[in-house]
Coordinates of C-alpha atoms in Angstrom, one line a residue:
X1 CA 160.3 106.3 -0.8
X2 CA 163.9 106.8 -0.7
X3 CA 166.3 104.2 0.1
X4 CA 167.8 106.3 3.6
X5 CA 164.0 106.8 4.8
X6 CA 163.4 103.0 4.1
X7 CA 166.1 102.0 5.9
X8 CA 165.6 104.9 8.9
X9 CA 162.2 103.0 8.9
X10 CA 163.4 99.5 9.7
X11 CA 166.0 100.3 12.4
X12 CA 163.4 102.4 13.9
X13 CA 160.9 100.0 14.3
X14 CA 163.7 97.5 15.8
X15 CA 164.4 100.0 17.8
X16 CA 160.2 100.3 18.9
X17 CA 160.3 97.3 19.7
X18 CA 163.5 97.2 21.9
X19 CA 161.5 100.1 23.9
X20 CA 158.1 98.5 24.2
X21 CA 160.3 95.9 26.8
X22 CA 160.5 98.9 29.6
X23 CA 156.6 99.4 29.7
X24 CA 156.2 98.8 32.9
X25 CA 159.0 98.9 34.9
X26 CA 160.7 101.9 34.0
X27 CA 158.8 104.6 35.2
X28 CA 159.4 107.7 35.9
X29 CA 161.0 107.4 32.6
X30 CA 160.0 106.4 29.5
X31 CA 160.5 103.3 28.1
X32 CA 163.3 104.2 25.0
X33 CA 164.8 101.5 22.9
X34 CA 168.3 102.3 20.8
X35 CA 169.9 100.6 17.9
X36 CA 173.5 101.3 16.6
X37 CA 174.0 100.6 12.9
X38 CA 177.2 100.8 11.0
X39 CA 178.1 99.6 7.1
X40 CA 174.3 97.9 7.3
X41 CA 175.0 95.8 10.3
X42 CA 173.2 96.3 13.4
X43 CA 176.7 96.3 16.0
X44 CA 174.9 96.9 19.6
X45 CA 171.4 97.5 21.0
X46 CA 169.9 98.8 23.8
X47 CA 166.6 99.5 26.1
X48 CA 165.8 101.6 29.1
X49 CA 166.7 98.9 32.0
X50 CA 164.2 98.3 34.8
X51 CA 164.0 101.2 37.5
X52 CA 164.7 103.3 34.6
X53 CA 168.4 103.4 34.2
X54 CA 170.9 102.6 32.5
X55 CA 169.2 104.5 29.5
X56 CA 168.8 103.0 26.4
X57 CA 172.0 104.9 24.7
X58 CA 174.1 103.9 27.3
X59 CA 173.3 100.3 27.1
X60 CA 173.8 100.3 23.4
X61 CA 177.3 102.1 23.5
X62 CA 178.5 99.7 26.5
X63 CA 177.8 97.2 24.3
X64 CA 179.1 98.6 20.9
X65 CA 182.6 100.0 22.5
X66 CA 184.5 101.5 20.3
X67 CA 182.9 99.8 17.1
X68 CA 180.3 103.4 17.9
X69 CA 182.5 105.2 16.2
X70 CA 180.8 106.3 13.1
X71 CA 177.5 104.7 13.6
X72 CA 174.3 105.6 13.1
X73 CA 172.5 105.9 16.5
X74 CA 168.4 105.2 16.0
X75 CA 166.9 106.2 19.0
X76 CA 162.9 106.1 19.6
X77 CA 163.3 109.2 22.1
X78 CA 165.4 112.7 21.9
X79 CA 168.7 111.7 24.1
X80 CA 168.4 113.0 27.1
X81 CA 170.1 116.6 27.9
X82 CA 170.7 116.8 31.6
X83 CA 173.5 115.6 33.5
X84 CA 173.7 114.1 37.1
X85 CA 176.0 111.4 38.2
X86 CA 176.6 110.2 34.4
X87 CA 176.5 112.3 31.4
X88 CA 173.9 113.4 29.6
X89 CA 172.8 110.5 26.7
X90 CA 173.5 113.4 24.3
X91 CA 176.3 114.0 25.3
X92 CA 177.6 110.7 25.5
X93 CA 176.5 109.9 22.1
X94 CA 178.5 113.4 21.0
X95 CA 181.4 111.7 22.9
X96 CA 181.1 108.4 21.4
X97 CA 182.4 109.4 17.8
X98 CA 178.7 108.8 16.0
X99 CA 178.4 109.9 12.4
X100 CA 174.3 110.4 12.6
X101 CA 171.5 110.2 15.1
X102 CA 167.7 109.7 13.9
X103 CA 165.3 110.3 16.3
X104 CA 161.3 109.4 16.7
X105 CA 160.1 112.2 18.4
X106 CA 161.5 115.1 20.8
X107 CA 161.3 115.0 24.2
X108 CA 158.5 117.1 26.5
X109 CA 160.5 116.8 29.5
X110 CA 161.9 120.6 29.9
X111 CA 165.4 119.7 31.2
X112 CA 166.0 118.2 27.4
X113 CA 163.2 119.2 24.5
X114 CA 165.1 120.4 21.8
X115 CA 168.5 120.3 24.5
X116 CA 169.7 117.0 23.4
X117 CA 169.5 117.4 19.6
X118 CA 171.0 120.7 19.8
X119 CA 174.1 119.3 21.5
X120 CA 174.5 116.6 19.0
X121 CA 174.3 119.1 16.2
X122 CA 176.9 121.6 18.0
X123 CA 179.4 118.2 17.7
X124 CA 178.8 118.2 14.2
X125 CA 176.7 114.8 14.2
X126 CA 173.7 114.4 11.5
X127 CA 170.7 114.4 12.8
X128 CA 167.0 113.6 11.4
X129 CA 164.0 113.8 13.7
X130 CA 160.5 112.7 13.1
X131 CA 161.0 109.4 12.0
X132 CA 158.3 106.8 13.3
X133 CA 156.9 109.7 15.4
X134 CA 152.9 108.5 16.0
X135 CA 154.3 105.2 16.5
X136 CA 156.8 106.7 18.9
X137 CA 154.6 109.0 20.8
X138 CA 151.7 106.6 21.2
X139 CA 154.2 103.6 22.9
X140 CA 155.0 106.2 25.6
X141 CA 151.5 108.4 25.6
X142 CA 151.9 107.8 30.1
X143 CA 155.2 109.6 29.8
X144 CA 154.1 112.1 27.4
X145 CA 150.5 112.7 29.3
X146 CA 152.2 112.7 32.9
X147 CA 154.6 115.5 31.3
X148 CA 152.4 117.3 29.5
X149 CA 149.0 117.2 31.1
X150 CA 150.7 116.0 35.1
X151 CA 148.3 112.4 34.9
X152 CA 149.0 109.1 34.0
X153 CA 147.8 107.1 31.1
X154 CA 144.7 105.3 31.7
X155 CA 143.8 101.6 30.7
X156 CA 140.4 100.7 32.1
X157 CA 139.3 96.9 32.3
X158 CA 136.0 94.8 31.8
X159 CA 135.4 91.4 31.9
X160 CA 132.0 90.7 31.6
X161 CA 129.1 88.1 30.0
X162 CA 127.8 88.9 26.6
X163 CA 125.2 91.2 28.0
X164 CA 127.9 93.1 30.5
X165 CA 127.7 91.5 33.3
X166 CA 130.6 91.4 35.7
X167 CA 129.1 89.0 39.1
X168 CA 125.6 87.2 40.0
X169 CA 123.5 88.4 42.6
X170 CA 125.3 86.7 45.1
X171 CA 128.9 88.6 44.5
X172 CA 130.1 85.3 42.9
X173 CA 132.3 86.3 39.6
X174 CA 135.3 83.9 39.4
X175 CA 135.8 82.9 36.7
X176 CA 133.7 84.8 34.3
X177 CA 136.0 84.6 31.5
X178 CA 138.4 81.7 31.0
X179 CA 142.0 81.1 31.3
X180 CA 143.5 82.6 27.9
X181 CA 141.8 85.5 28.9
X182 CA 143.1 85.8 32.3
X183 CA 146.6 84.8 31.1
X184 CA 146.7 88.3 28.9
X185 CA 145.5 90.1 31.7
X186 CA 148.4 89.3 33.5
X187 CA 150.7 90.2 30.7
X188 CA 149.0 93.9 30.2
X189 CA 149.6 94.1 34.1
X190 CA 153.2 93.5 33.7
X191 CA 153.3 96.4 31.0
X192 CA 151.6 99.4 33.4
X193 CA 153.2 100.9 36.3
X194 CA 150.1 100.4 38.6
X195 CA 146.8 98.6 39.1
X196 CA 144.0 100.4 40.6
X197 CA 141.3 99.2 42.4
X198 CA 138.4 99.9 45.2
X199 CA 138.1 98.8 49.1
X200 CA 134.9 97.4 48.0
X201 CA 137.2 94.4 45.0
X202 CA 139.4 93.8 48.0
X203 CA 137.0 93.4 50.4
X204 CA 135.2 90.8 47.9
X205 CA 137.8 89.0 46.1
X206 CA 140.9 89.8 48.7
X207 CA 143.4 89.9 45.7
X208 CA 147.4 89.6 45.1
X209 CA 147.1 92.0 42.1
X210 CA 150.6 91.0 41.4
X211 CA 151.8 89.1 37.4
X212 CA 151.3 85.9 37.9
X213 CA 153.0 84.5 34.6
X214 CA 156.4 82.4 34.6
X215 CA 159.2 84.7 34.1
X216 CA 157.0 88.0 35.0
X217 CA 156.8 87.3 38.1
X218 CA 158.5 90.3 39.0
X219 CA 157.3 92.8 37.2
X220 CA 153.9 93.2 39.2
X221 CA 153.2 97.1 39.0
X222 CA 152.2 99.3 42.2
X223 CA 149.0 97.6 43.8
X224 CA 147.0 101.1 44.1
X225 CA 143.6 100.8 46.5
X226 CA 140.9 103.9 46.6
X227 CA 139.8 103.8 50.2
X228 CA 137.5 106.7 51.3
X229 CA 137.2 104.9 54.7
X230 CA 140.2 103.0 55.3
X231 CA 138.8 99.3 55.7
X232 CA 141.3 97.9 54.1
X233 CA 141.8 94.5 56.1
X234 CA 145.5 94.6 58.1
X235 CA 145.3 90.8 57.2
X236 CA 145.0 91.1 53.7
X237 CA 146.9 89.7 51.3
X238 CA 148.0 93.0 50.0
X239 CA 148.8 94.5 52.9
X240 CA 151.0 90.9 53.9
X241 CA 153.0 91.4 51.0
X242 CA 153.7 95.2 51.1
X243 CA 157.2 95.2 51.8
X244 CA 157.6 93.1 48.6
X245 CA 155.2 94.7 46.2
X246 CA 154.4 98.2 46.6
X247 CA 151.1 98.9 48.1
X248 CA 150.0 102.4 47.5
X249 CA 146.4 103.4 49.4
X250 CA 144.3 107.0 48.6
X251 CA 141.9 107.8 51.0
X252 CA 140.3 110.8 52.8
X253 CA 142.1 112.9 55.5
X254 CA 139.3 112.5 57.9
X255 CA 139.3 108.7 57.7
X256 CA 143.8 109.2 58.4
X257 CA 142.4 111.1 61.6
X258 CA 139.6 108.9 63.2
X259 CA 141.6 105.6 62.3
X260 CA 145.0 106.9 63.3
X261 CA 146.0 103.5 65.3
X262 CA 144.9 101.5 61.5
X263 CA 146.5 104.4 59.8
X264 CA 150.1 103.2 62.0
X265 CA 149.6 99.5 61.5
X266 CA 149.8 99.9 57.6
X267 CA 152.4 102.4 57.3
X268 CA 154.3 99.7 59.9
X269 CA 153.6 96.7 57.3
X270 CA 154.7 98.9 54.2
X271 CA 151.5 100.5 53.1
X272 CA 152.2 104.2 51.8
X273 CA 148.7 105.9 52.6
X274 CA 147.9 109.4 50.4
X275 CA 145.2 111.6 50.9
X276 CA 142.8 113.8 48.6
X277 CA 139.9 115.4 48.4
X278 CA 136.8 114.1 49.5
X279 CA 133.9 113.9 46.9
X280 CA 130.5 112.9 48.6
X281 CA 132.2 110.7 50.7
X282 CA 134.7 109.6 48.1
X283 CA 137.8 110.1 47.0
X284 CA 138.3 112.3 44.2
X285 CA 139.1 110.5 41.2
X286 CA 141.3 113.1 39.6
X287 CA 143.1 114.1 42.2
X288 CA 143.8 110.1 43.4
X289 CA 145.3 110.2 39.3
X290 CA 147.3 113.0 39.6
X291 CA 148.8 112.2 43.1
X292 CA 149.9 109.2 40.8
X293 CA 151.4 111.0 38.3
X294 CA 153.1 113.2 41.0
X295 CA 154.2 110.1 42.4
X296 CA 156.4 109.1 38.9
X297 CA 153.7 107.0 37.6
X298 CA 153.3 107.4 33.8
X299 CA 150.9 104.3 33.5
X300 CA 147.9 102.8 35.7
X301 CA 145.8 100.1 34.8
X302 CA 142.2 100.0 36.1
X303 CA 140.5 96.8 37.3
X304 CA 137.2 97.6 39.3
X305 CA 135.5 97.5 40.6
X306 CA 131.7 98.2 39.1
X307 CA 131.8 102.2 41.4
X308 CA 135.1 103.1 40.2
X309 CA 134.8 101.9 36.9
X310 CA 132.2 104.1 35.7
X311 CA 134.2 107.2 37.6
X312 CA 136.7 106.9 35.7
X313 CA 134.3 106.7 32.4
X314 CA 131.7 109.5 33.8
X315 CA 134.3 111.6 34.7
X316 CA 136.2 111.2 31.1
X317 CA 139.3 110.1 32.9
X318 CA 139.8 106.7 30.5
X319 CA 142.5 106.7 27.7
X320 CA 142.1 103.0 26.4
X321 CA 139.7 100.3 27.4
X322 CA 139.6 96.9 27.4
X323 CA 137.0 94.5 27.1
X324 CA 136.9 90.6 27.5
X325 CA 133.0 89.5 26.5
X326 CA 132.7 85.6 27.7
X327 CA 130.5 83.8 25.3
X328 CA 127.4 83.2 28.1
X329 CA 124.9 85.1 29.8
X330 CA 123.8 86.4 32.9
X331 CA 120.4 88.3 32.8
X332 CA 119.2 91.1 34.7
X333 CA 119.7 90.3 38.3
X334 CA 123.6 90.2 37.5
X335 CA 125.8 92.6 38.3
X336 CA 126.4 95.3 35.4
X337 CA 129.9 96.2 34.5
X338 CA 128.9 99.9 34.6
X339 CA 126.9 101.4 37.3
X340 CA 124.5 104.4 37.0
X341 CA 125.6 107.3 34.9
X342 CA 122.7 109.7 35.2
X343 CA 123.1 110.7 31.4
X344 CA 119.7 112.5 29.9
X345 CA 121.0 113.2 25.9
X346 CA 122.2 111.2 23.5
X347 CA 125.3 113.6 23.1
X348 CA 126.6 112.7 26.5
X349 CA 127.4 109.7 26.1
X350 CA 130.9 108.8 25.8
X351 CA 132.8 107.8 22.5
X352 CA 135.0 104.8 21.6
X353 CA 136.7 104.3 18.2
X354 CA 137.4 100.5 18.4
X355 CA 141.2 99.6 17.7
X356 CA 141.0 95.7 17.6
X357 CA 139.1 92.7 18.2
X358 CA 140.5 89.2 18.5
X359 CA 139.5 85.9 19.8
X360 CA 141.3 84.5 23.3
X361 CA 140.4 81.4 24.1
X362 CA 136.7 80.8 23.9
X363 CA 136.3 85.2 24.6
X364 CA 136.8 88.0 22.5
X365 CA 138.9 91.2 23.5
X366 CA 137.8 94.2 22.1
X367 CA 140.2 97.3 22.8
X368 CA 138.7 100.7 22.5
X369 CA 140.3 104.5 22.3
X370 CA 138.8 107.6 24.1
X371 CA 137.3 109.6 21.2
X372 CA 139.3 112.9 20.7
X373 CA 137.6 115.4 22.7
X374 CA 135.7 113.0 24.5

């Protein structure tokens, strides 16, 4: 390995890991990190800010001044082409007097892909692209799946007993698994854009949804509630705190009609209500997803319950999963995680390649991929 790629290599991975700080709250954008470097010191860095802007590239050359001037720019994202109120990232990097850019992977988005490396080459700058790429690529799949497919990246939940259950007869479930556990969960909510859940989790647990961890506190993502009926309770504690955490709710055009007075008392306390397609009674799954994605949101995050769970896996919507296994058990009369699937071959059944495993606490999370073509 060459002594340029080794050293591409190291300020790109500082530069990964500058970007993995916007998952979450940066959406519709991706989450980009940026590190200048010049005579083999590191002189500014910078990450797409919350809301999405300033970009990464500006925040880095803010910060470097006129020290930018013959840098090398290491950016986990093509700079951005178009122009609105600011100039393009591109552009400004053209501007800034950098010798070289290296880029991890192009950008889908049509207003730049291929735009914003062809500027920088027409201003004579170096550039190199393709460094760190999977790595790249995987950190913003959302963006790059909202782009290129129109849905969001999907991370589907369990936490269940060693035999999968997820509550005892009764409804009781809390707490199934223990604190450590509960504490990550809170941290992989701060890194999606929204939490999804159904009528049937509120109506049973009546849940904030929000990060709960010191110093996260505000990066809760968009509460999201799949409502075929609109029962939602007006005295919920989602619905109290609308106007302070987003509270998105998909339900059917038919239940908007018969419960218009409801439908008026949420939109009043904050709630923004969609409709989609009704499926047996249900909302459509896909559709709910890609009203999301529509909506800007790159990454969603799927908590339950039991019904919309095993949607989301019958219906092949799932990207990642992850599973906390407590170490007890619950027997048959409990709850399973995952509800009927109607599967009669062996070849139906749905693929995982397992991508870790570690203990938390007294549990275990395992995380799991979609198989390709799955």
């Amino acid at each position: 390995m060459s002594d340029t790629l080794t050293t591409d290599l190291r300020y790109m991975q500082m530069a990964l890991g500058l970007a993995r700080r916007g998952l979450g709250n940066v959406w519709p954008n991706p989450a980009v990190g940026c590190v200048l470097v010049k005579d083999g010191q590191v002189i500014a860095r910078g990450w797409t800010q919350p809301g999405g802007r300033p970009h990464a590239e500006m925040e880095a050359l803010a910060r470097a001044g006129d020290a930018a001037k013959g840098a090398t720019a290491y950016v986990t994202l093509e700079p951005c082409a178009h122009e609105g109120k600011t100039p393009s990232c591109a552009r400004s990097l053209a501007n800034s007097g950098i010798a070289r850019v290296v880029v991890a992977v192009k950008d889908p988005d049509d207003r730049t892909n291929g735009a914003g490396i062809a500027i920088l080459k027409e201003a004579g700058i170096e550039v190199a692209v393709g460094v760190c790429e999977v790595e790249a690529r995987a950190l913003n799949a959302g963006f790059f799946k909202r782009i290129e497919q129109r849905m969001p990246y999907v991370a589907l939940k369990y936490a269940t007993t060693l035999d999968g259950r997820i509550a005892l007869r009764s409804g009781d479930s809390q707490w199934i698994t223990g604190a450590p556990a509960r504490g990550v969960v809170h941290r992989l909510r701060a890194q999606y854009d929204a939490i999804l859940v159904g009528s049937s989790t509120v109506y049973a647990d009546d849940p904030m949804l929000t990060c709960r961890l010191p110093g996260l506190e505000g990066y809760s993502p968009v509460r999201v509630v799949l409502d075929s009926r609109l029962i939602i309770d007006e005295n919920s504690r989602l619905v109290a705190s609308a106007k302070d955490i987003p509270l998105w709710v998909i339900t059917l055009e038919r239940a908007v009609r018969t419960q218009g007075k409801k439908s008026d008392a949420l939109l009043a306390k904050g709630v923004k209500i969609f409709t989609t397609h009704d499926t047996a009674g249900h909302v459509d799954l896909s559709t709910a997803l890609a009203t999301l994605a529509q909506e800007g949101i790159t990454r969603v995050f799927i908590e339950g319950g039991a019904q919309v769970a095993t949607a989301v896996v019958k219906e092949r919507l799932m990207d990642r999963v992850y599973w906390f296994r407590a170490a007890t058990m619950m027997g048959e009369d409990g709850l399973p995680a995952v509800a009927h699937m109607g599967l009669e071959r062996m070849e139906a059944l749905p693929h995982f390649s397992r991508t870790a495993i570690r203990p938390v606490g007294d549990d275990i999370l395992e995380v799991y991929e979609a198989a390709a073509g799955n």
